[in-house]
């Protein structure tokens, strides 16, 4: 998981701010939006409920100069933490829609504010039902036609959103009529993730359970032909060539297992993919995309190693690891863009990875707000806000060869 480095130095907080503890069931998706001097948070859960929170009413994360962590005694720090938990327990959503009030009847898979208007948002569930909501009255105003079991959805522009389905199909819907305007058969199995190119909205990348990562042209609706595929096979180094726009119908696999998430970097030149516990970075500027490196554990083949028992006999050892399910590349301050972009897009395999622990169960979704907060939601039903404090920390610097890339 990438972290929001907004300055050249950083210092992570020891504990997050609790937004919603002990929810009725696990939270599956969240989205944030700053609008009209308020910071709104949308959450969707496996209990079919859609909730809206006002984070301005929540205790803010500690800022620079606050006496937290090592500046307080152990007793004072514990008392402050308990007071924060008690304050969060009194916080309730300002709007709530359950399965008994005309909302969803299945577990939610995606929720997102309109790109340019916080007065509207959409939500999708696993049954394939997608609703467009009026934020003020918190009621559905439009229901799109069903095209399979929706796994994830995202806005493409102000007038359309796109959904990936359990049947391996990628479908675009019109935000005015709710009808499907485009469809692509992107995967032999469920299509777990997709992302639109930051500069060319007709280019979309997909990742599925068959291990394939493909780049598509959405103007070729109804086809199974893609522009290019990302393959883990070794590729000979050649002179940098323009993208081959001829369509293809067969592709190698980018990972040995299911691809859980795909994401373009802000420039669109690189792609980050997640599979199991591993994260790979690809150079998208080549006609045949090149994998730059891969970090993390890849535990798709559980019997790769053996261990010795007390009797001296060697038996297969099952490898286990965490499953990465979401990725986001953060856009920092413009004057540091060259330095930080290269750090996010092309981290060295030996670079230390910072992890933050706070949930008691797997994290299902997270979002970065415009006010520099990371919101996470987990199967434990908790929604946490992670702050940061400027000060002593590790300085991030780009290598000279990386700076030439931007």
Short mmCIF file of N, CA and C in Angstrom, two decimals, residues 18-135:
data_model
loop_
_atom_site.label_atom_id
_atom_site.label_comp_id
_atom_site.label_asym_id
_atom_site.label_seq_id
_atom_site.Cartn_x
_atom_site.Cartn_y
_atom_site.Cartn_z
N UNK A 18 -10.44 6.59 15.08
CA UNK A 18 -11.55 5.68 14.81
C UNK A 18 -12.75 6.49 14.34
N UNK A 19 -13.23 6.21 13.15
CA UNK A 19 -14.39 6.91 12.61
C UNK A 19 -15.68 6.19 12.99
N UNK A 20 -15.73 4.90 12.76
CA UNK A 20 -16.94 4.14 13.04
C UNK A 20 -16.55 2.77 13.61
N UNK A 21 -16.59 2.61 14.93
CA UNK A 21 -16.26 1.32 15.53
C UNK A 21 -17.48 0.42 15.64
N UNK A 22 -17.24 -0.87 15.61
CA UNK A 22 -18.28 -1.87 15.89
C UNK A 22 -19.51 -1.68 15.01
N UNK A 23 -19.30 -1.61 13.68
CA UNK A 23 -20.41 -1.53 12.75
C UNK A 23 -21.17 -2.85 12.76
N UNK A 24 -22.45 -2.85 12.29
CA UNK A 24 -23.24 -4.08 12.30
C UNK A 24 -22.56 -5.22 11.55
N UNK A 25 -21.85 -4.92 10.48
CA UNK A 25 -21.13 -5.95 9.73
C UNK A 25 -19.91 -5.31 9.09
N UNK A 26 -19.15 -6.10 8.37
CA UNK A 26 -17.91 -5.61 7.79
C UNK A 26 -18.17 -4.57 6.71
N UNK A 27 -17.27 -3.58 6.62
CA UNK A 27 -17.33 -2.56 5.57
C UNK A 27 -16.55 -3.05 4.36
N UNK A 28 -17.13 -2.91 3.19
CA UNK A 28 -16.50 -3.42 1.98
C UNK A 28 -15.96 -2.34 1.06
N UNK A 29 -16.41 -1.07 1.20
CA UNK A 29 -15.95 -0.01 0.31
C UNK A 29 -16.17 1.35 0.96
N UNK A 30 -15.30 2.31 0.66
CA UNK A 30 -15.41 3.67 1.18
C UNK A 30 -15.01 4.66 0.08
N UNK A 31 -15.47 5.91 0.24
CA UNK A 31 -15.07 7.00 -0.65
C UNK A 31 -15.21 8.31 0.11
N UNK A 32 -14.33 9.27 -0.16
CA UNK A 32 -14.34 10.55 0.54
C UNK A 32 -14.44 11.69 -0.46
N UNK A 33 -14.94 12.84 0.03
CA UNK A 33 -15.04 14.03 -0.81
C UNK A 33 -15.09 15.27 0.08
N UNK A 34 -14.25 16.25 -0.23
CA UNK A 34 -14.29 17.55 0.45
C UNK A 34 -15.19 18.48 -0.34
N UNK A 35 -16.23 19.02 0.32
CA UNK A 35 -17.20 19.86 -0.38
C UNK A 35 -17.90 20.76 0.63
N UNK A 36 -18.03 22.06 0.29
CA UNK A 36 -18.77 23.04 1.09
C UNK A 36 -18.31 23.03 2.55
N UNK A 37 -17.00 23.14 2.76
CA UNK A 37 -16.42 23.19 4.11
C UNK A 37 -16.72 21.95 4.94
N UNK A 38 -17.00 20.86 4.28
CA UNK A 38 -17.23 19.59 4.96
C UNK A 38 -16.40 18.51 4.28
N UNK A 39 -16.09 17.50 5.06
CA UNK A 39 -15.41 16.33 4.52
C UNK A 39 -16.34 15.14 4.67
N UNK A 40 -16.88 14.68 3.55
CA UNK A 40 -17.89 13.62 3.57
C UNK A 40 -17.24 12.26 3.36
N UNK A 41 -17.78 11.27 4.02
CA UNK A 41 -17.32 9.89 3.89
C UNK A 41 -18.50 8.98 3.60
N UNK A 42 -18.44 8.24 2.51
CA UNK A 42 -19.44 7.23 2.17
C UNK A 42 -18.87 5.86 2.49
N UNK A 43 -19.71 4.99 3.03
CA UNK A 43 -19.29 3.62 3.29
C UNK A 43 -20.39 2.66 2.90
N UNK A 44 -19.99 1.51 2.40
CA UNK A 44 -20.93 0.44 2.06
C UNK A 44 -20.48 -0.85 2.70
N UNK A 45 -21.42 -1.65 3.16
CA UNK A 45 -21.07 -2.85 3.90
C UNK A 45 -21.72 -4.11 3.36
N UNK A 46 -21.35 -5.22 3.97
CA UNK A 46 -21.93 -6.50 3.60
C UNK A 46 -23.34 -6.69 4.14
N UNK A 47 -23.78 -5.76 5.00
CA UNK A 47 -25.16 -5.80 5.49
C UNK A 47 -26.09 -4.99 4.59
N UNK A 48 -25.61 -4.62 3.40
CA UNK A 48 -26.40 -3.89 2.39
C UNK A 48 -26.64 -2.44 2.77
N UNK A 49 -26.03 -1.93 3.81
CA UNK A 49 -26.27 -0.56 4.27
C UNK A 49 -25.30 0.41 3.61
N UNK A 50 -25.81 1.61 3.30
CA UNK A 50 -25.02 2.72 2.79
C UNK A 50 -25.07 3.83 3.82
N UNK A 51 -23.92 4.31 4.27
CA UNK A 51 -23.87 5.32 5.33
C UNK A 51 -23.06 6.52 4.87
N UNK A 52 -23.44 7.70 5.37
CA UNK A 52 -22.75 8.96 5.08
C UNK A 52 -22.31 9.59 6.39
N UNK A 53 -21.02 9.92 6.50
CA UNK A 53 -20.44 10.54 7.69
C UNK A 53 -19.91 11.92 7.35
N UNK A 54 -19.94 12.81 8.34
CA UNK A 54 -19.30 14.12 8.25
C UNK A 54 -18.04 14.08 9.10
N UNK A 55 -16.89 14.00 8.45
CA UNK A 55 -15.64 13.84 9.18
C UNK A 55 -15.22 15.12 9.89
N UNK A 56 -15.81 16.26 9.53
CA UNK A 56 -15.48 17.49 10.24
C UNK A 56 -15.96 17.43 11.69
N UNK A 57 -16.97 16.61 11.94
CA UNK A 57 -17.46 16.44 13.31
C UNK A 57 -16.62 15.45 14.09
N UNK A 58 -15.68 14.81 13.43
CA UNK A 58 -14.84 13.83 14.09
C UNK A 58 -13.60 14.49 14.68
N UNK A 59 -13.02 13.91 15.73
CA UNK A 59 -11.77 14.46 16.27
C UNK A 59 -10.69 14.43 15.20
N UNK A 60 -10.05 15.56 14.88
CA UNK A 60 -9.05 15.58 13.82
C UNK A 60 -7.81 14.80 14.22
N UNK A 61 -7.04 14.32 13.23
CA UNK A 61 -5.79 13.64 13.56
C UNK A 61 -4.79 14.62 14.15
N UNK A 62 -3.86 14.15 14.98
CA UNK A 62 -2.86 15.05 15.56
C UNK A 62 -2.07 15.77 14.49
N UNK A 63 -1.76 17.04 14.71
CA UNK A 63 -1.02 17.84 13.76
C UNK A 63 0.41 18.05 14.26
N UNK A 64 1.16 18.73 13.43
CA UNK A 64 2.55 19.01 13.78
C UNK A 64 2.63 19.82 15.07
N UNK A 65 3.43 19.34 16.02
CA UNK A 65 3.57 20.05 17.28
C UNK A 65 2.70 19.50 18.39
N UNK A 66 1.73 18.63 18.08
CA UNK A 66 0.90 18.05 19.12
C UNK A 66 1.76 17.12 19.97
N UNK A 67 1.45 17.06 21.24
CA UNK A 67 2.23 16.21 22.14
C UNK A 67 1.62 14.82 22.15
N UNK A 68 2.07 14.00 21.22
CA UNK A 68 1.58 12.63 21.12
C UNK A 68 2.76 11.68 21.15
N UNK A 69 2.47 10.41 21.35
CA UNK A 69 3.50 9.38 21.30
C UNK A 69 4.54 9.56 22.38
N UNK A 70 5.79 9.84 21.99
CA UNK A 70 6.91 9.88 22.93
C UNK A 70 6.92 11.11 23.82
N UNK A 71 6.05 12.12 23.54
CA UNK A 71 6.03 13.32 24.37
C UNK A 71 5.16 13.14 25.62
N UNK A 72 4.33 12.11 25.67
CA UNK A 72 3.45 11.86 26.80
C UNK A 72 3.94 10.65 27.58
N UNK A 73 3.57 10.62 28.85
CA UNK A 73 3.85 9.43 29.62
C UNK A 73 2.95 8.31 29.14
N UNK A 74 3.27 7.10 29.52
CA UNK A 74 2.49 5.95 29.07
C UNK A 74 1.05 6.04 29.57
N UNK A 75 0.87 6.49 30.80
CA UNK A 75 -0.49 6.62 31.35
C UNK A 75 -1.29 7.70 30.64
N UNK A 76 -0.66 8.85 30.38
CA UNK A 76 -1.35 9.94 29.69
C UNK A 76 -1.71 9.55 28.26
N UNK A 77 -0.82 8.85 27.59
CA UNK A 77 -1.11 8.43 26.22
C UNK A 77 -2.27 7.45 26.19
N UNK A 78 -2.33 6.54 27.17
CA UNK A 78 -3.42 5.57 27.21
C UNK A 78 -4.74 6.26 27.51
N UNK A 79 -4.74 7.23 28.44
CA UNK A 79 -5.97 7.97 28.75
C UNK A 79 -6.47 8.75 27.53
N UNK A 80 -5.55 9.33 26.78
CA UNK A 80 -5.94 10.08 25.59
C UNK A 80 -6.52 9.15 24.53
N UNK A 81 -5.94 7.96 24.40
CA UNK A 81 -6.45 6.99 23.44
C UNK A 81 -7.85 6.52 23.81
N UNK A 82 -8.09 6.24 25.09
CA UNK A 82 -9.41 5.79 25.54
C UNK A 82 -10.45 6.89 25.35
N UNK A 83 -10.06 8.16 25.61
CA UNK A 83 -10.99 9.27 25.41
C UNK A 83 -11.37 9.40 23.94
N UNK A 84 -10.42 9.16 23.06
CA UNK A 84 -10.70 9.23 21.63
C UNK A 84 -11.66 8.12 21.21
N UNK A 85 -11.48 6.92 21.76
CA UNK A 85 -12.37 5.81 21.43
C UNK A 85 -13.78 6.09 21.91
N UNK A 86 -13.91 6.62 23.12
CA UNK A 86 -15.24 6.94 23.65
C UNK A 86 -15.92 8.02 22.82
N UNK A 87 -15.14 9.01 22.36
CA UNK A 87 -15.73 10.07 21.52
C UNK A 87 -16.20 9.51 20.19
N UNK A 88 -15.45 8.56 19.63
CA UNK A 88 -15.84 7.99 18.35
C UNK A 88 -17.08 7.12 18.47
N UNK A 89 -17.31 6.53 19.63
CA UNK A 89 -18.49 5.69 19.81
C UNK A 89 -19.78 6.51 19.76
N UNK A 90 -19.69 7.80 20.07
CA UNK A 90 -20.88 8.65 20.03
C UNK A 90 -21.14 9.19 18.63
N UNK A 91 -20.23 8.95 17.71
CA UNK A 91 -20.39 9.46 16.36
C UNK A 91 -21.26 8.50 15.55
N UNK A 92 -22.29 9.02 14.97
CA UNK A 92 -23.21 8.22 14.17
C UNK A 92 -23.24 8.77 12.75
N UNK A 93 -23.58 7.94 11.78
CA UNK A 93 -23.72 8.46 10.41
C UNK A 93 -24.88 9.45 10.33
N UNK A 94 -24.68 10.53 9.56
CA UNK A 94 -25.74 11.53 9.43
C UNK A 94 -26.85 11.04 8.51
N UNK A 95 -26.56 10.05 7.68
CA UNK A 95 -27.57 9.43 6.82
C UNK A 95 -27.27 7.95 6.73
N UNK A 96 -28.32 7.14 6.68
CA UNK A 96 -28.16 5.69 6.64
C UNK A 96 -29.29 5.09 5.83
N UNK A 97 -28.94 4.20 4.91
CA UNK A 97 -29.94 3.50 4.10
C UNK A 97 -29.67 2.01 4.22
N UNK A 98 -30.65 1.26 4.69
CA UNK A 98 -30.51 -0.18 4.88
C UNK A 98 -31.30 -0.92 3.81
N UNK A 99 -31.22 -2.24 3.85
CA UNK A 99 -31.88 -3.05 2.83
C UNK A 99 -33.40 -2.98 2.94
N UNK A 100 -33.93 -2.44 4.02
CA UNK A 100 -35.38 -2.36 4.20
C UNK A 100 -35.96 -1.03 3.74
N UNK A 101 -35.13 -0.13 3.21
CA UNK A 101 -35.63 1.20 2.83
C UNK A 101 -35.37 1.50 1.36
N UNK A 102 -35.49 0.52 0.51
CA UNK A 102 -35.38 0.75 -0.93
C UNK A 102 -33.98 0.79 -1.47
N UNK A 103 -32.99 0.34 -0.70
CA UNK A 103 -31.61 0.34 -1.17
C UNK A 103 -31.21 -0.99 -1.74
N UNK A 104 -30.04 -1.46 -1.35
CA UNK A 104 -29.51 -2.71 -1.87
C UNK A 104 -30.00 -3.90 -1.05
N UNK A 105 -29.99 -5.06 -1.70
CA UNK A 105 -30.38 -6.30 -1.03
C UNK A 105 -29.25 -7.31 -1.00
N UNK A 106 -28.05 -6.92 -1.47
CA UNK A 106 -26.87 -7.78 -1.44
C UNK A 106 -25.67 -6.96 -0.98
N UNK A 107 -24.60 -7.66 -0.67
CA UNK A 107 -23.37 -7.01 -0.20
C UNK A 107 -22.85 -6.02 -1.22
N UNK A 108 -22.46 -4.81 -0.75
CA UNK A 108 -21.98 -3.78 -1.65
C UNK A 108 -20.55 -4.07 -2.09
N UNK A 109 -20.28 -3.79 -3.36
CA UNK A 109 -18.95 -4.03 -3.92
C UNK A 109 -18.22 -2.74 -4.28
N UNK A 110 -18.95 -1.62 -4.49
CA UNK A 110 -18.31 -0.36 -4.85
C UNK A 110 -19.23 0.80 -4.49
N UNK A 111 -18.61 1.94 -4.16
CA UNK A 111 -19.35 3.17 -3.87
C UNK A 111 -18.44 4.34 -4.22
N UNK A 112 -19.00 5.40 -4.84
CA UNK A 112 -18.16 6.49 -5.29
C UNK A 112 -18.98 7.75 -5.52
N UNK A 113 -18.44 8.90 -5.06
CA UNK A 113 -19.04 10.20 -5.34
C UNK A 113 -18.90 10.52 -6.83
N UNK A 114 -19.82 11.37 -7.32
CA UNK A 114 -19.71 11.88 -8.69
C UNK A 114 -18.42 12.69 -8.80
N UNK A 115 -17.69 12.62 -9.92
CA UNK A 115 -16.40 13.29 -10.03
C UNK A 115 -16.44 14.80 -9.78
N UNK A 116 -17.52 15.47 -10.18
CA UNK A 116 -17.57 16.92 -10.06
C UNK A 116 -18.73 17.44 -9.23
N UNK A 117 -19.54 16.55 -8.66
CA UNK A 117 -20.70 16.98 -7.89
C UNK A 117 -20.90 16.03 -6.72
N UNK A 118 -20.64 16.55 -5.50
CA UNK A 118 -20.82 15.71 -4.31
C UNK A 118 -22.28 15.47 -3.99
N UNK A 119 -23.20 16.08 -4.72
CA UNK A 119 -24.62 15.86 -4.50
C UNK A 119 -25.14 14.58 -5.10
N UNK A 120 -24.26 13.80 -5.74
CA UNK A 120 -24.66 12.52 -6.34
C UNK A 120 -23.56 11.50 -6.14
N UNK A 121 -23.94 10.24 -6.01
CA UNK A 121 -22.98 9.15 -5.95
C UNK A 121 -23.67 7.87 -6.43
N UNK A 122 -22.87 6.88 -6.77
CA UNK A 122 -23.44 5.59 -7.16
C UNK A 122 -22.92 4.50 -6.24
N UNK A 123 -23.66 3.41 -6.18
CA UNK A 123 -23.26 2.24 -5.39
C UNK A 123 -23.65 0.99 -6.16
N UNK A 124 -22.82 -0.04 -6.06
CA UNK A 124 -23.06 -1.31 -6.75
C UNK A 124 -22.99 -2.45 -5.75
N UNK A 125 -23.76 -3.51 -6.00
CA UNK A 125 -23.69 -4.69 -5.15
C UNK A 125 -23.37 -5.92 -5.98
N UNK A 126 -23.15 -7.04 -5.30
CA UNK A 126 -22.71 -8.26 -5.97
C UNK A 126 -23.78 -8.88 -6.85
N UNK A 127 -25.03 -8.50 -6.67
CA UNK A 127 -26.10 -9.04 -7.51
C UNK A 127 -26.12 -8.38 -8.89
N UNK A 128 -25.38 -7.29 -9.07
CA UNK A 128 -25.38 -6.58 -10.33
C UNK A 128 -26.22 -5.32 -10.32
N UNK A 129 -26.82 -5.00 -9.20
CA UNK A 129 -27.66 -3.80 -9.11
C UNK A 129 -26.79 -2.59 -8.82
N UNK A 130 -26.93 -1.54 -9.64
CA UNK A 130 -26.20 -0.29 -9.46
C UNK A 130 -27.20 0.85 -9.35
N UNK A 131 -27.07 1.64 -8.28
CA UNK A 131 -28.00 2.73 -8.01
C UNK A 131 -27.27 4.06 -8.04
N UNK A 132 -27.93 5.08 -8.62
CA UNK A 132 -27.45 6.45 -8.58
C UNK A 132 -28.26 7.19 -7.52
N UNK A 133 -27.58 7.84 -6.56
CA UNK A 133 -28.23 8.41 -5.38
C UNK A 133 -28.20 9.93 -5.40
N UNK A 134 -29.21 10.52 -4.75
CA UNK A 134 -29.22 11.94 -4.41
C UNK A 134 -28.67 12.06 -2.99
N UNK A 135 -27.51 12.70 -2.85
CA UNK A 135 -26.85 12.75 -1.55
C UNK A 135 -27.67 13.50 -0.51
#
